[in-house]
């Protein structure tokens, strides 16, 4: 059975791995516990209606591990506009539970980490008062460009800590333009793709995704915020062009040295060039981007 057939078997609702560790699917993906466990999905990001998503989480056949971080990217969300009392209660319960999980991750890996500037790139100065991750709530509303930065930096942070972490980006159908936009931001960050190249690549993996219609305000808003994200992100990365890649190489080398110390029969270390195939997992950018991108596309 091919790798693609296996992924479809584990997830009959057809979530696709768009690029290494990033999956795009529908809400029905949450009903497949085997898929979530097999692919070690540790970050789930809903796109658009928070209320509908929270009602989905209440289904008896939806089982999410207690250590999974769940975020809801919903730029238009306003608790004051949630009129249904049951929905308001669901929002309260969701925020209470997953804010605690989110903050535990951030405090352990970010706020209390003196080496954080060597792990992930900074955010734009105007993104928050301290130029740091501004994730105080699992429901991410408001400025879309700022939330693109927050989510992508958070993903990068977790993947630096554990490169096997997988991320599932969801919407009701798996094809809404906000979920597509979030993956475009990820491709812009990790592979320096522009908007058009990113969309074409996503569509090659999941032909059912809808192109953004720039006659619609919401789609135009996504496009404009992605353009700003792309420009500002590139400027930030020019200051430390090899930050994530260098950090991953160091982590890989330390892991290998530790392994070698327990294996008296192995006297050869891994060549540095071989590490380039794996740096794509972390999303670093360096002078070998073209080669790594080519291997990934193949």
PDB file of C-alpha atoms in Angstrom:
ATOM      1  CA  UNK A   1       0.000   0.000   0.000  1.00  0.00           C
ATOM      2  CA  UNK A   2       1.416   3.412  -0.980  1.00  0.00           C
ATOM      3  CA  UNK A   3       1.937   6.193   1.545  1.00  0.00           C
ATOM      4  CA  UNK A   4      -0.926   8.147  -0.007  1.00  0.00           C
ATOM      5  CA  UNK A   5      -3.235   5.118   0.185  1.00  0.00           C
ATOM      6  CA  UNK A   6      -2.252   4.621   3.813  1.00  0.00           C
ATOM      7  CA  UNK A   7      -3.100   8.224   4.734  1.00  0.00           C
ATOM      8  CA  UNK A   8      -6.500   7.893   3.053  1.00  0.00           C
ATOM      9  CA  UNK A   9      -7.051   4.590   4.904  1.00  0.00           C
ATOM     10  CA  UNK A  10      -6.324   6.130   8.242  1.00  0.00           C
ATOM     11  CA  UNK A  11      -8.544   9.108   7.405  1.00  0.00           C
ATOM     12  CA  UNK A  12     -11.453   8.113   5.199  1.00  0.00           C
ATOM     13  CA  UNK A  13     -12.617  11.717   5.040  1.00  0.00           C
ATOM     14  CA  UNK A  14      -9.587  12.568   2.966  1.00  0.00           C
ATOM     15  CA  UNK A  15      -7.373  14.929   4.972  1.00  0.00           C
ATOM     16  CA  UNK A  16      -4.298  15.568   2.840  1.00  0.00           C
ATOM     17  CA  UNK A  17      -0.751  16.172   4.029  1.00  0.00           C
ATOM     18  CA  UNK A  18      -0.083  19.343   2.061  1.00  0.00           C
ATOM     19  CA  UNK A  19       3.573  19.508   3.083  1.00  0.00           C
ATOM     20  CA  UNK A  20       5.557  17.627   5.742  1.00  0.00           C
ATOM     21  CA  UNK A  21       3.588  17.674   9.024  1.00  0.00           C
ATOM     22  CA  UNK A  22       0.809  20.008   7.797  1.00  0.00           C
ATOM     23  CA  UNK A  23      -2.580  18.382   7.143  1.00  0.00           C
ATOM     24  CA  UNK A  24      -5.707  19.975   5.681  1.00  0.00           C
ATOM     25  CA  UNK A  25      -9.068  18.343   6.348  1.00  0.00           C
ATOM     26  CA  UNK A  26     -12.695  18.648   7.350  1.00  0.00           C
ATOM     27  CA  UNK A  27     -14.316  18.409  10.775  1.00  0.00           C
ATOM     28  CA  UNK A  28     -14.970  14.722  10.110  1.00  0.00           C
ATOM     29  CA  UNK A  29     -11.220  14.147  10.499  1.00  0.00           C
ATOM     30  CA  UNK A  30     -11.764  14.507  14.246  1.00  0.00           C
ATOM     31  CA  UNK A  31     -13.870  11.351  14.332  1.00  0.00           C
ATOM     32  CA  UNK A  32     -10.939   9.182  13.233  1.00  0.00           C
ATOM     33  CA  UNK A  33      -8.958   8.473  16.405  1.00  0.00           C
ATOM     34  CA  UNK A  34      -6.619   6.137  14.535  1.00  0.00           C
ATOM     35  CA  UNK A  35      -5.659   8.869  12.092  1.00  0.00           C
ATOM     36  CA  UNK A  36      -5.023  11.404  14.878  1.00  0.00           C
ATOM     37  CA  UNK A  37      -2.926   8.947  16.890  1.00  0.00           C
ATOM     38  CA  UNK A  38      -1.016   7.395  13.984  1.00  0.00           C
ATOM     39  CA  UNK A  39       0.078  10.766  12.626  1.00  0.00           C
ATOM     40  CA  UNK A  40       0.656  12.220  16.107  1.00  0.00           C
ATOM     41  CA  UNK A  41      -1.579  15.238  15.546  1.00  0.00           C
ATOM     42  CA  UNK A  42      -0.683  17.579  18.414  1.00  0.00           C
ATOM     43  CA  UNK A  43      -1.953  20.928  17.126  1.00  0.00           C
ATOM     44  CA  UNK A  44      -5.465  21.357  15.711  1.00  0.00           C
ATOM     45  CA  UNK A  45      -6.438  24.696  14.189  1.00  0.00           C
ATOM     46  CA  UNK A  46     -10.021  25.474  13.285  1.00  0.00           C
ATOM     47  CA  UNK A  47     -10.663  28.117  10.640  1.00  0.00           C
ATOM     48  CA  UNK A  48     -13.823  30.260  10.687  1.00  0.00           C
ATOM     49  CA  UNK A  49     -16.940  29.732  12.796  1.00  0.00           C
ATOM     50  CA  UNK A  50     -15.924  28.984  16.376  1.00  0.00           C
ATOM     51  CA  UNK A  51     -19.481  28.166  17.459  1.00  0.00           C
ATOM     52  CA  UNK A  52     -19.918  25.501  14.773  1.00  0.00           C
ATOM     53  CA  UNK A  53     -16.535  24.038  15.586  1.00  0.00           C
ATOM     54  CA  UNK A  54     -17.303  23.813  19.299  1.00  0.00           C
ATOM     55  CA  UNK A  55     -20.591  22.076  18.570  1.00  0.00           C
ATOM     56  CA  UNK A  56     -18.625  19.603  16.471  1.00  0.00           C
ATOM     57  CA  UNK A  57     -16.290  18.917  19.405  1.00  0.00           C
ATOM     58  CA  UNK A  58     -19.303  17.872  21.467  1.00  0.00           C
ATOM     59  CA  UNK A  59     -20.032  14.903  19.199  1.00  0.00           C
ATOM     60  CA  UNK A  60     -19.672  11.566  20.964  1.00  0.00           C
ATOM     61  CA  UNK A  61     -17.476  10.174  18.181  1.00  0.00           C
ATOM     62  CA  UNK A  62     -14.958  13.019  18.490  1.00  0.00           C
ATOM     63  CA  UNK A  63     -12.115  12.099  20.844  1.00  0.00           C
ATOM     64  CA  UNK A  64      -9.156  14.459  21.164  1.00  0.00           C
ATOM     65  CA  UNK A  65      -6.176  13.662  23.387  1.00  0.00           C
ATOM     66  CA  UNK A  66      -5.776  15.844  26.469  1.00  0.00           C
ATOM     67  CA  UNK A  67      -2.307  17.026  25.407  1.00  0.00           C
ATOM     68  CA  UNK A  68      -3.447  18.403  22.032  1.00  0.00           C
ATOM     69  CA  UNK A  69      -3.428  22.177  21.548  1.00  0.00           C
ATOM     70  CA  UNK A  70      -6.647  23.367  19.884  1.00  0.00           C
ATOM     71  CA  UNK A  71      -6.898  26.856  18.417  1.00  0.00           C
ATOM     72  CA  UNK A  72      -9.737  28.537  16.552  1.00  0.00           C
ATOM     73  CA  UNK A  73      -8.750  31.153  13.963  1.00  0.00           C
ATOM     74  CA  UNK A  74     -11.892  33.251  13.702  1.00  0.00           C
ATOM     75  CA  UNK A  75     -11.125  36.902  12.806  1.00  0.00           C
ATOM     76  CA  UNK A  76     -14.753  37.990  13.174  1.00  0.00           C
ATOM     77  CA  UNK A  77     -15.349  36.310  16.535  1.00  0.00           C
ATOM     78  CA  UNK A  78     -16.963  38.445  19.224  1.00  0.00           C
ATOM     79  CA  UNK A  79     -18.360  36.816  22.344  1.00  0.00           C
ATOM     80  CA  UNK A  80     -20.942  39.606  22.546  1.00  0.00           C
ATOM     81  CA  UNK A  81     -22.391  38.457  19.235  1.00  0.00           C
ATOM     82  CA  UNK A  82     -22.918  34.881  20.432  1.00  0.00           C
ATOM     83  CA  UNK A  83     -26.605  35.040  21.223  1.00  0.00           C
ATOM     84  CA  UNK A  84     -27.301  31.371  21.867  1.00  0.00           C
ATOM     85  CA  UNK A  85     -26.801  30.629  25.557  1.00  0.00           C
ATOM     86  CA  UNK A  86     -25.636  27.058  24.883  1.00  0.00           C
ATOM     87  CA  UNK A  87     -23.004  28.370  22.477  1.00  0.00           C
ATOM     88  CA  UNK A  88     -21.830  30.925  25.026  1.00  0.00           C
ATOM     89  CA  UNK A  89     -21.406  28.120  27.547  1.00  0.00           C
ATOM     90  CA  UNK A  90     -19.434  26.068  25.014  1.00  0.00           C
ATOM     91  CA  UNK A  91     -17.162  29.050  24.359  1.00  0.00           C
ATOM     92  CA  UNK A  92     -16.569  29.503  28.079  1.00  0.00           C
ATOM     93  CA  UNK A  93     -15.721  25.827  28.585  1.00  0.00           C
ATOM     94  CA  UNK A  94     -13.459  25.745  25.530  1.00  0.00           C
ATOM     95  CA  UNK A  95     -11.521  28.853  26.545  1.00  0.00           C
ATOM     96  CA  UNK A  96     -11.134  27.614  30.127  1.00  0.00           C
ATOM     97  CA  UNK A  97      -9.795  24.208  29.099  1.00  0.00           C
ATOM     98  CA  UNK A  98      -7.601  25.027  26.126  1.00  0.00           C
ATOM     99  CA  UNK A  99      -6.267  28.325  27.401  1.00  0.00           C
ATOM    100  CA  UNK A 100      -4.716  26.342  30.232  1.00  0.00           C
ATOM    101  CA  UNK A 101      -3.140  23.818  27.812  1.00  0.00           C
ATOM    102  CA  UNK A 102      -1.891  26.608  25.550  1.00  0.00           C
ATOM    103  CA  UNK A 103      -0.377  28.551  28.422  1.00  0.00           C
ATOM    104  CA  UNK A 104       1.335  25.438  29.783  1.00  0.00           C
ATOM    105  CA  UNK A 105       3.084  24.973  26.434  1.00  0.00           C
ATOM    106  CA  UNK A 106       4.018  28.640  26.175  1.00  0.00           C
ATOM    107  CA  UNK A 107       5.351  28.918  29.724  1.00  0.00           C
ATOM    108  CA  UNK A 108       7.381  25.737  29.444  1.00  0.00           C
ATOM    109  CA  UNK A 109       8.845  26.279  25.979  1.00  0.00           C
ATOM    110  CA  UNK A 110       8.664  30.053  25.476  1.00  0.00           C
ATOM    111  CA  UNK A 111       8.176  32.465  28.372  1.00  0.00           C
ATOM    112  CA  UNK A 112      10.604  30.667  30.693  1.00  0.00           C
ATOM    113  CA  UNK A 113      13.108  29.844  27.964  1.00  0.00           C
ATOM    114  CA  UNK A 114      16.130  32.149  28.070  1.00  0.00           C
ATOM    115  CA  UNK A 115      17.307  30.749  24.741  1.00  0.00           C
ATOM    116  CA  UNK A 116      14.112  31.603  22.854  1.00  0.00           C
ATOM    117  CA  UNK A 117      15.782  34.153  20.557  1.00  0.00           C
ATOM    118  CA  UNK A 118      17.898  31.315  19.199  1.00  0.00           C
ATOM    119  CA  UNK A 119      14.914  29.075  18.530  1.00  0.00           C
ATOM    120  CA  UNK A 120      12.416  31.083  16.479  1.00  0.00           C
ATOM    121  CA  UNK A 121      12.384  34.409  14.685  1.00  0.00           C
ATOM    122  CA  UNK A 122      10.875  37.463  16.327  1.00  0.00           C
ATOM    123  CA  UNK A 123       7.512  38.883  15.424  1.00  0.00           C
ATOM    124  CA  UNK A 124       6.985  42.358  13.949  1.00  0.00           C
ATOM    125  CA  UNK A 125       7.584  45.114  16.481  1.00  0.00           C
ATOM    126  CA  UNK A 126       4.000  46.324  16.151  1.00  0.00           C
ATOM    127  CA  UNK A 127       2.559  42.846  16.693  1.00  0.00           C
ATOM    128  CA  UNK A 128       2.692  43.069  20.471  1.00  0.00           C
ATOM    129  CA  UNK A 129       4.161  45.265  23.153  1.00  0.00           C
ATOM    130  CA  UNK A 130       7.056  42.925  23.864  1.00  0.00           C
ATOM    131  CA  UNK A 131       7.589  41.642  20.309  1.00  0.00           C
ATOM    132  CA  UNK A 132       6.659  38.165  21.504  1.00  0.00           C
ATOM    133  CA  UNK A 133       4.000  35.551  20.915  1.00  0.00           C
ATOM    134  CA  UNK A 134       0.633  37.009  21.817  1.00  0.00           C
ATOM    135  CA  UNK A 135      -1.425  33.873  22.401  1.00  0.00           C
ATOM    136  CA  UNK A 136      -3.513  34.552  25.488  1.00  0.00           C
ATOM    137  CA  UNK A 137      -6.671  32.875  24.216  1.00  0.00           C
ATOM    138  CA  UNK A 138      -7.299  29.754  22.094  1.00  0.00           C
ATOM    139  CA  UNK A 139      -9.811  31.777  20.031  1.00  0.00           C
ATOM    140  CA  UNK A 140      -7.756  33.967  17.715  1.00  0.00           C
ATOM    141  CA  UNK A 141      -9.753  36.955  16.502  1.00  0.00           C
ATOM    142  CA  UNK A 142      -8.974  40.440  15.298  1.00  0.00           C
ATOM    143  CA  UNK A 143      -5.994  41.375  13.138  1.00  0.00           C
ATOM    144  CA  UNK A 144      -5.430  38.541  10.687  1.00  0.00           C
ATOM    145  CA  UNK A 145      -1.798  39.327   9.849  1.00  0.00           C
ATOM    146  CA  UNK A 146      -0.902  39.302  13.551  1.00  0.00           C
ATOM    147  CA  UNK A 147      -2.590  35.927  13.974  1.00  0.00           C
ATOM    148  CA  UNK A 148      -0.740  34.499  10.973  1.00  0.00           C
ATOM    149  CA  UNK A 149       2.502  35.484  12.711  1.00  0.00           C
ATOM    150  CA  UNK A 150       1.385  34.086  16.068  1.00  0.00           C
ATOM    151  CA  UNK A 151       0.242  30.738  14.682  1.00  0.00           C
ATOM    152  CA  UNK A 152       3.232  30.174  12.387  1.00  0.00           C
ATOM    153  CA  UNK A 153       5.726  31.120  15.114  1.00  0.00           C
ATOM    154  CA  UNK A 154       3.927  28.840  17.577  1.00  0.00           C
ATOM    155  CA  UNK A 155       4.066  25.940  15.106  1.00  0.00           C
ATOM    156  CA  UNK A 156       7.775  26.583  14.505  1.00  0.00           C
ATOM    157  CA  UNK A 157       8.445  26.684  18.247  1.00  0.00           C
ATOM    158  CA  UNK A 158       6.733  23.362  18.904  1.00  0.00           C
ATOM    159  CA  UNK A 159       8.431  21.729  15.926  1.00  0.00           C
ATOM    160  CA  UNK A 160      11.862  22.912  17.078  1.00  0.00           C
ATOM    161  CA  UNK A 161      11.155  21.227  20.409  1.00  0.00           C
ATOM    162  CA  UNK A 162       9.689  18.095  18.769  1.00  0.00           C
ATOM    163  CA  UNK A 163      10.151  17.751  15.013  1.00  0.00           C
ATOM    164  CA  UNK A 164       7.644  14.868  14.819  1.00  0.00           C
ATOM    165  CA  UNK A 165       4.717  17.128  15.751  1.00  0.00           C
ATOM    166  CA  UNK A 166       1.919  17.122  13.180  1.00  0.00           C
ATOM    167  CA  UNK A 167      -0.611  19.909  12.628  1.00  0.00           C
ATOM    168  CA  UNK A 168      -4.198  19.500  11.407  1.00  0.00           C
ATOM    169  CA  UNK A 169      -5.870  22.581   9.911  1.00  0.00           C
ATOM    170  CA  UNK A 170      -9.645  22.228   9.767  1.00  0.00           C
ATOM    171  CA  UNK A 171     -12.853  23.715   8.455  1.00  0.00           C
ATOM    172  CA  UNK A 172     -16.290  22.209   7.883  1.00  0.00           C
ATOM    173  CA  UNK A 173     -15.467  21.177   4.332  1.00  0.00           C
ATOM    174  CA  UNK A 174     -11.689  21.384   4.506  1.00  0.00           C
ATOM    175  CA  UNK A 175     -11.731  23.846   1.610  1.00  0.00           C
ATOM    176  CA  UNK A 176     -12.589  27.255   3.078  1.00  0.00           C
ATOM    177  CA  UNK A 177     -10.363  30.116   2.052  1.00  0.00           C
ATOM    178  CA  UNK A 178      -9.148  30.963   5.549  1.00  0.00           C
ATOM    179  CA  UNK A 179      -7.687  27.481   6.068  1.00  0.00           C
ATOM    180  CA  UNK A 180      -6.092  27.756   2.620  1.00  0.00           C
ATOM    181  CA  UNK A 181      -4.726  31.169   3.601  1.00  0.00           C
ATOM    182  CA  UNK A 182      -3.169  29.823   6.794  1.00  0.00           C
ATOM    183  CA  UNK A 183      -1.329  27.093   4.887  1.00  0.00           C
ATOM    184  CA  UNK A 184      -0.204  29.698   2.341  1.00  0.00           C
ATOM    185  CA  UNK A 185       1.319  31.652   5.243  1.00  0.00           C
ATOM    186  CA  UNK A 186       3.108  28.479   6.382  1.00  0.00           C
ATOM    187  CA  UNK A 187       4.512  27.842   2.888  1.00  0.00           C
ATOM    188  CA  UNK A 188       5.612  31.472   2.688  1.00  0.00           C
ATOM    189  CA  UNK A 189       7.436  31.110   5.994  1.00  0.00           C
ATOM    190  CA  UNK A 190       9.012  27.688   5.513  1.00  0.00           C
ATOM    191  CA  UNK A 191       9.716  27.629   1.775  1.00  0.00           C
ATOM    192  CA  UNK A 192       9.607  31.313   0.783  1.00  0.00           C
ATOM    193  CA  UNK A 193       6.856  30.612  -1.746  1.00  0.00           C
ATOM    194  CA  UNK A 194       4.876  33.625  -2.933  1.00  0.00           C
ATOM    195  CA  UNK A 195       1.078  33.705  -2.920  1.00  0.00           C
ATOM    196  CA  UNK A 196       0.502  32.212  -6.383  1.00  0.00           C
ATOM    197  CA  UNK A 197       3.085  29.433  -5.963  1.00  0.00           C
ATOM    198  CA  UNK A 198       1.662  28.538  -2.566  1.00  0.00           C
ATOM    199  CA  UNK A 199      -1.904  28.256  -3.829  1.00  0.00           C
ATOM    200  CA  UNK A 200      -0.908  26.207  -6.865  1.00  0.00           C
ATOM    201  CA  UNK A 201       0.997  23.821  -4.632  1.00  0.00           C
ATOM    202  CA  UNK A 202      -1.933  23.420  -2.222  1.00  0.00           C
ATOM    203  CA  UNK A 203      -4.300  22.831  -5.133  1.00  0.00           C
ATOM    204  CA  UNK A 204      -1.982  20.154  -6.539  1.00  0.00           C
ATOM    205  CA  UNK A 205      -2.346  18.279  -3.240  1.00  0.00           C
ATOM    206  CA  UNK A 206      -6.037  19.034  -2.672  1.00  0.00           C
ATOM    207  CA  UNK A 207      -7.777  19.941  -5.961  1.00  0.00           C
ATOM    208  CA  UNK A 208     -11.052  20.732  -4.180  1.00  0.00           C
ATOM    209  CA  UNK A 209      -9.707  23.897  -2.517  1.00  0.00           C
ATOM    210  CA  UNK A 210     -11.396  27.052  -3.736  1.00  0.00           C
ATOM    211  CA  UNK A 211      -9.401  29.913  -5.284  1.00  0.00           C
ATOM    212  CA  UNK A 212      -9.733  33.244  -3.511  1.00  0.00           C
ATOM    213  CA  UNK A 213     -12.286  35.484  -5.204  1.00  0.00           C
ATOM    214  CA  UNK A 214     -11.025  39.044  -4.898  1.00  0.00           C
ATOM    215  CA  UNK A 215     -14.496  40.419  -5.539  1.00  0.00           C
ATOM    216  CA  UNK A 216     -15.335  39.181  -2.023  1.00  0.00           C
ATOM    217  CA  UNK A 217     -14.243  41.333   0.873  1.00  0.00           C
ATOM    218  CA  UNK A 218     -13.197  38.409   3.092  1.00  0.00           C
ATOM    219  CA  UNK A 219     -11.037  36.885   0.358  1.00  0.00           C
ATOM    220  CA  UNK A 220      -9.455  40.237  -0.458  1.00  0.00           C
ATOM    221  CA  UNK A 221      -8.714  40.702   3.250  1.00  0.00           C
ATOM    222  CA  UNK A 222      -6.933  37.331   3.388  1.00  0.00           C
ATOM    223  CA  UNK A 223      -4.863  38.201   0.310  1.00  0.00           C
ATOM    224  CA  UNK A 224      -3.850  41.636   1.622  1.00  0.00           C
ATOM    225  CA  UNK A 225      -2.832  40.263   5.017  1.00  0.00           C
ATOM    226  CA  UNK A 226      -0.810  37.493   3.372  1.00  0.00           C
ATOM    227  CA  UNK A 227       1.021  40.071   1.245  1.00  0.00           C
ATOM    228  CA  UNK A 228       1.904  42.020   4.402  1.00  0.00           C
ATOM    229  CA  UNK A 229       2.914  38.822   6.191  1.00  0.00           C
ATOM    230  CA  UNK A 230       5.185  37.805   3.318  1.00  0.00           C
ATOM    231  CA  UNK A 231       6.940  41.190   3.149  1.00  0.00           C
ATOM    232  CA  UNK A 232       7.413  41.643   6.898  1.00  0.00           C
ATOM    233  CA  UNK A 233       8.404  38.032   7.494  1.00  0.00           C
ATOM    234  CA  UNK A 234      11.114  38.173   4.832  1.00  0.00           C
ATOM    235  CA  UNK A 235      12.486  41.374   6.341  1.00  0.00           C
ATOM    236  CA  UNK A 236      12.637  39.816   9.822  1.00  0.00           C
ATOM    237  CA  UNK A 237      14.351  36.671   8.528  1.00  0.00           C
ATOM    238  CA  UNK A 238      17.016  38.653   6.707  1.00  0.00           C
ATOM    239  CA  UNK A 239      18.385  39.647  10.114  1.00  0.00           C
ATOM    240  CA  UNK A 240      18.921  35.970  11.076  1.00  0.00           C
ATOM    241  CA  UNK A 241      18.685  33.992   7.826  1.00  0.00           C
ATOM    242  CA  UNK A 242      19.899  30.677   9.267  1.00  0.00           C
ATOM    243  CA  UNK A 243      18.387  30.781  12.738  1.00  0.00           C
ATOM    244  CA  UNK A 244      16.052  27.784  12.635  1.00  0.00           C
ATOM    245  CA  UNK A 245      18.301  25.704  10.424  1.00  0.00           C
ATOM    246  CA  UNK A 246      21.366  26.319  12.603  1.00  0.00           C
ATOM    247  CA  UNK A 247      19.424  25.474  15.734  1.00  0.00           C
ATOM    248  CA  UNK A 248      18.102  22.243  14.228  1.00  0.00           C
ATOM    249  CA  UNK A 249      21.563  21.175  13.062  1.00  0.00           C
ATOM    250  CA  UNK A 250      22.912  21.743  16.563  1.00  0.00           C
ATOM    251  CA  UNK A 251      20.052  19.755  18.093  1.00  0.00           C
ATOM    252  CA  UNK A 252      20.535  16.954  15.544  1.00  0.00           C
ATOM    253  CA  UNK A 253      24.282  16.825  16.179  1.00  0.00           C
ATOM    254  CA  UNK A 254      23.801  16.672  19.961  1.00  0.00           C
ATOM    255  CA  UNK A 255      21.251  13.885  19.589  1.00  0.00           C
ATOM    256  CA  UNK A 256      23.625  11.912  17.394  1.00  0.00           C
ATOM    257  CA  UNK A 257      26.547  12.359  19.767  1.00  0.00           C
ATOM    258  CA  UNK A 258      24.374  11.150  22.631  1.00  0.00           C
ATOM    259  CA  UNK A 259      23.308   8.129  20.590  1.00  0.00           C
ATOM    260  CA  UNK A 260      26.867   7.337  19.556  1.00  0.00           C
ATOM    261  CA  UNK A 261      28.057   7.396  23.145  1.00  0.00           C
ATOM    262  CA  UNK A 262      25.722   4.438  23.810  1.00  0.00           C
ATOM    263  CA  UNK A 263      26.778   2.477  20.737  1.00  0.00           C
ATOM    264  CA  UNK A 264      30.377   1.259  20.869  1.00  0.00           C
ATOM    265  CA  UNK A 265      30.058  -0.401  17.462  1.00  0.00           C
ATOM    266  CA  UNK A 266      29.235   2.795  15.612  1.00  0.00           C
ATOM    267  CA  UNK A 267      32.266   5.014  15.051  1.00  0.00           C
ATOM    268  CA  UNK A 268      31.017   7.316  12.286  1.00  0.00           C
ATOM    269  CA  UNK A 269      28.980  10.457  12.766  1.00  0.00           C
ATOM    270  CA  UNK A 270      26.324  11.612  10.320  1.00  0.00           C
ATOM    271  CA  UNK A 271      27.682  13.911   7.579  1.00  0.00           C
ATOM    272  CA  UNK A 272      26.446  17.491   7.821  1.00  0.00           C
ATOM    273  CA  UNK A 273      25.166  17.411   4.236  1.00  0.00           C
ATOM    274  CA  UNK A 274      22.682  14.666   5.107  1.00  0.00           C
ATOM    275  CA  UNK A 275      21.020  16.960   7.607  1.00  0.00           C
ATOM    276  CA  UNK A 276      19.706  19.158   4.839  1.00  0.00           C
ATOM    277  CA  UNK A 277      16.997  16.650   3.992  1.00  0.00           C
ATOM    278  CA  UNK A 278      15.599  16.961   7.502  1.00  0.00           C
ATOM    279  CA  UNK A 279      15.834  20.719   8.022  1.00  0.00           C
ATOM    280  CA  UNK A 280      12.706  21.060   5.917  1.00  0.00           C
ATOM    281  CA  UNK A 281      10.744  19.577   8.824  1.00  0.00           C
ATOM    282  CA  UNK A 282      11.591  22.531  11.040  1.00  0.00           C
ATOM    283  CA  UNK A 283      11.051  25.127   8.370  1.00  0.00           C
ATOM    284  CA  UNK A 284      14.383  26.929   8.472  1.00  0.00           C
ATOM    285  CA  UNK A 285      15.664  28.956   5.558  1.00  0.00           C
ATOM    286  CA  UNK A 286      19.258  28.884   4.416  1.00  0.00           C
ATOM    287  CA  UNK A 287      21.404  28.906   1.310  1.00  0.00           C
ATOM    288  CA  UNK A 288      20.340  25.361   0.457  1.00  0.00           C
ATOM    289  CA  UNK A 289      16.659  26.247   0.199  1.00  0.00           C
ATOM    290  CA  UNK A 290      16.498  25.498  -3.519  1.00  0.00           C
ATOM    291  CA  UNK A 291      17.861  21.975  -3.101  1.00  0.00           C
ATOM    292  CA  UNK A 292      15.627  21.196  -0.151  1.00  0.00           C
ATOM    293  CA  UNK A 293      12.600  22.572  -1.959  1.00  0.00           C
ATOM    294  CA  UNK A 294      13.361  20.416  -4.991  1.00  0.00           C
ATOM    295  CA  UNK A 295      13.620  17.268  -2.883  1.00  0.00           C
ATOM    296  CA  UNK A 296      10.353  18.138  -1.164  1.00  0.00           C
ATOM    297  CA  UNK A 297       8.494  18.664  -4.440  1.00  0.00           C
ATOM    298  CA  UNK A 298       9.734  15.363  -5.785  1.00  0.00           C
TER     299      UNK A 298
END
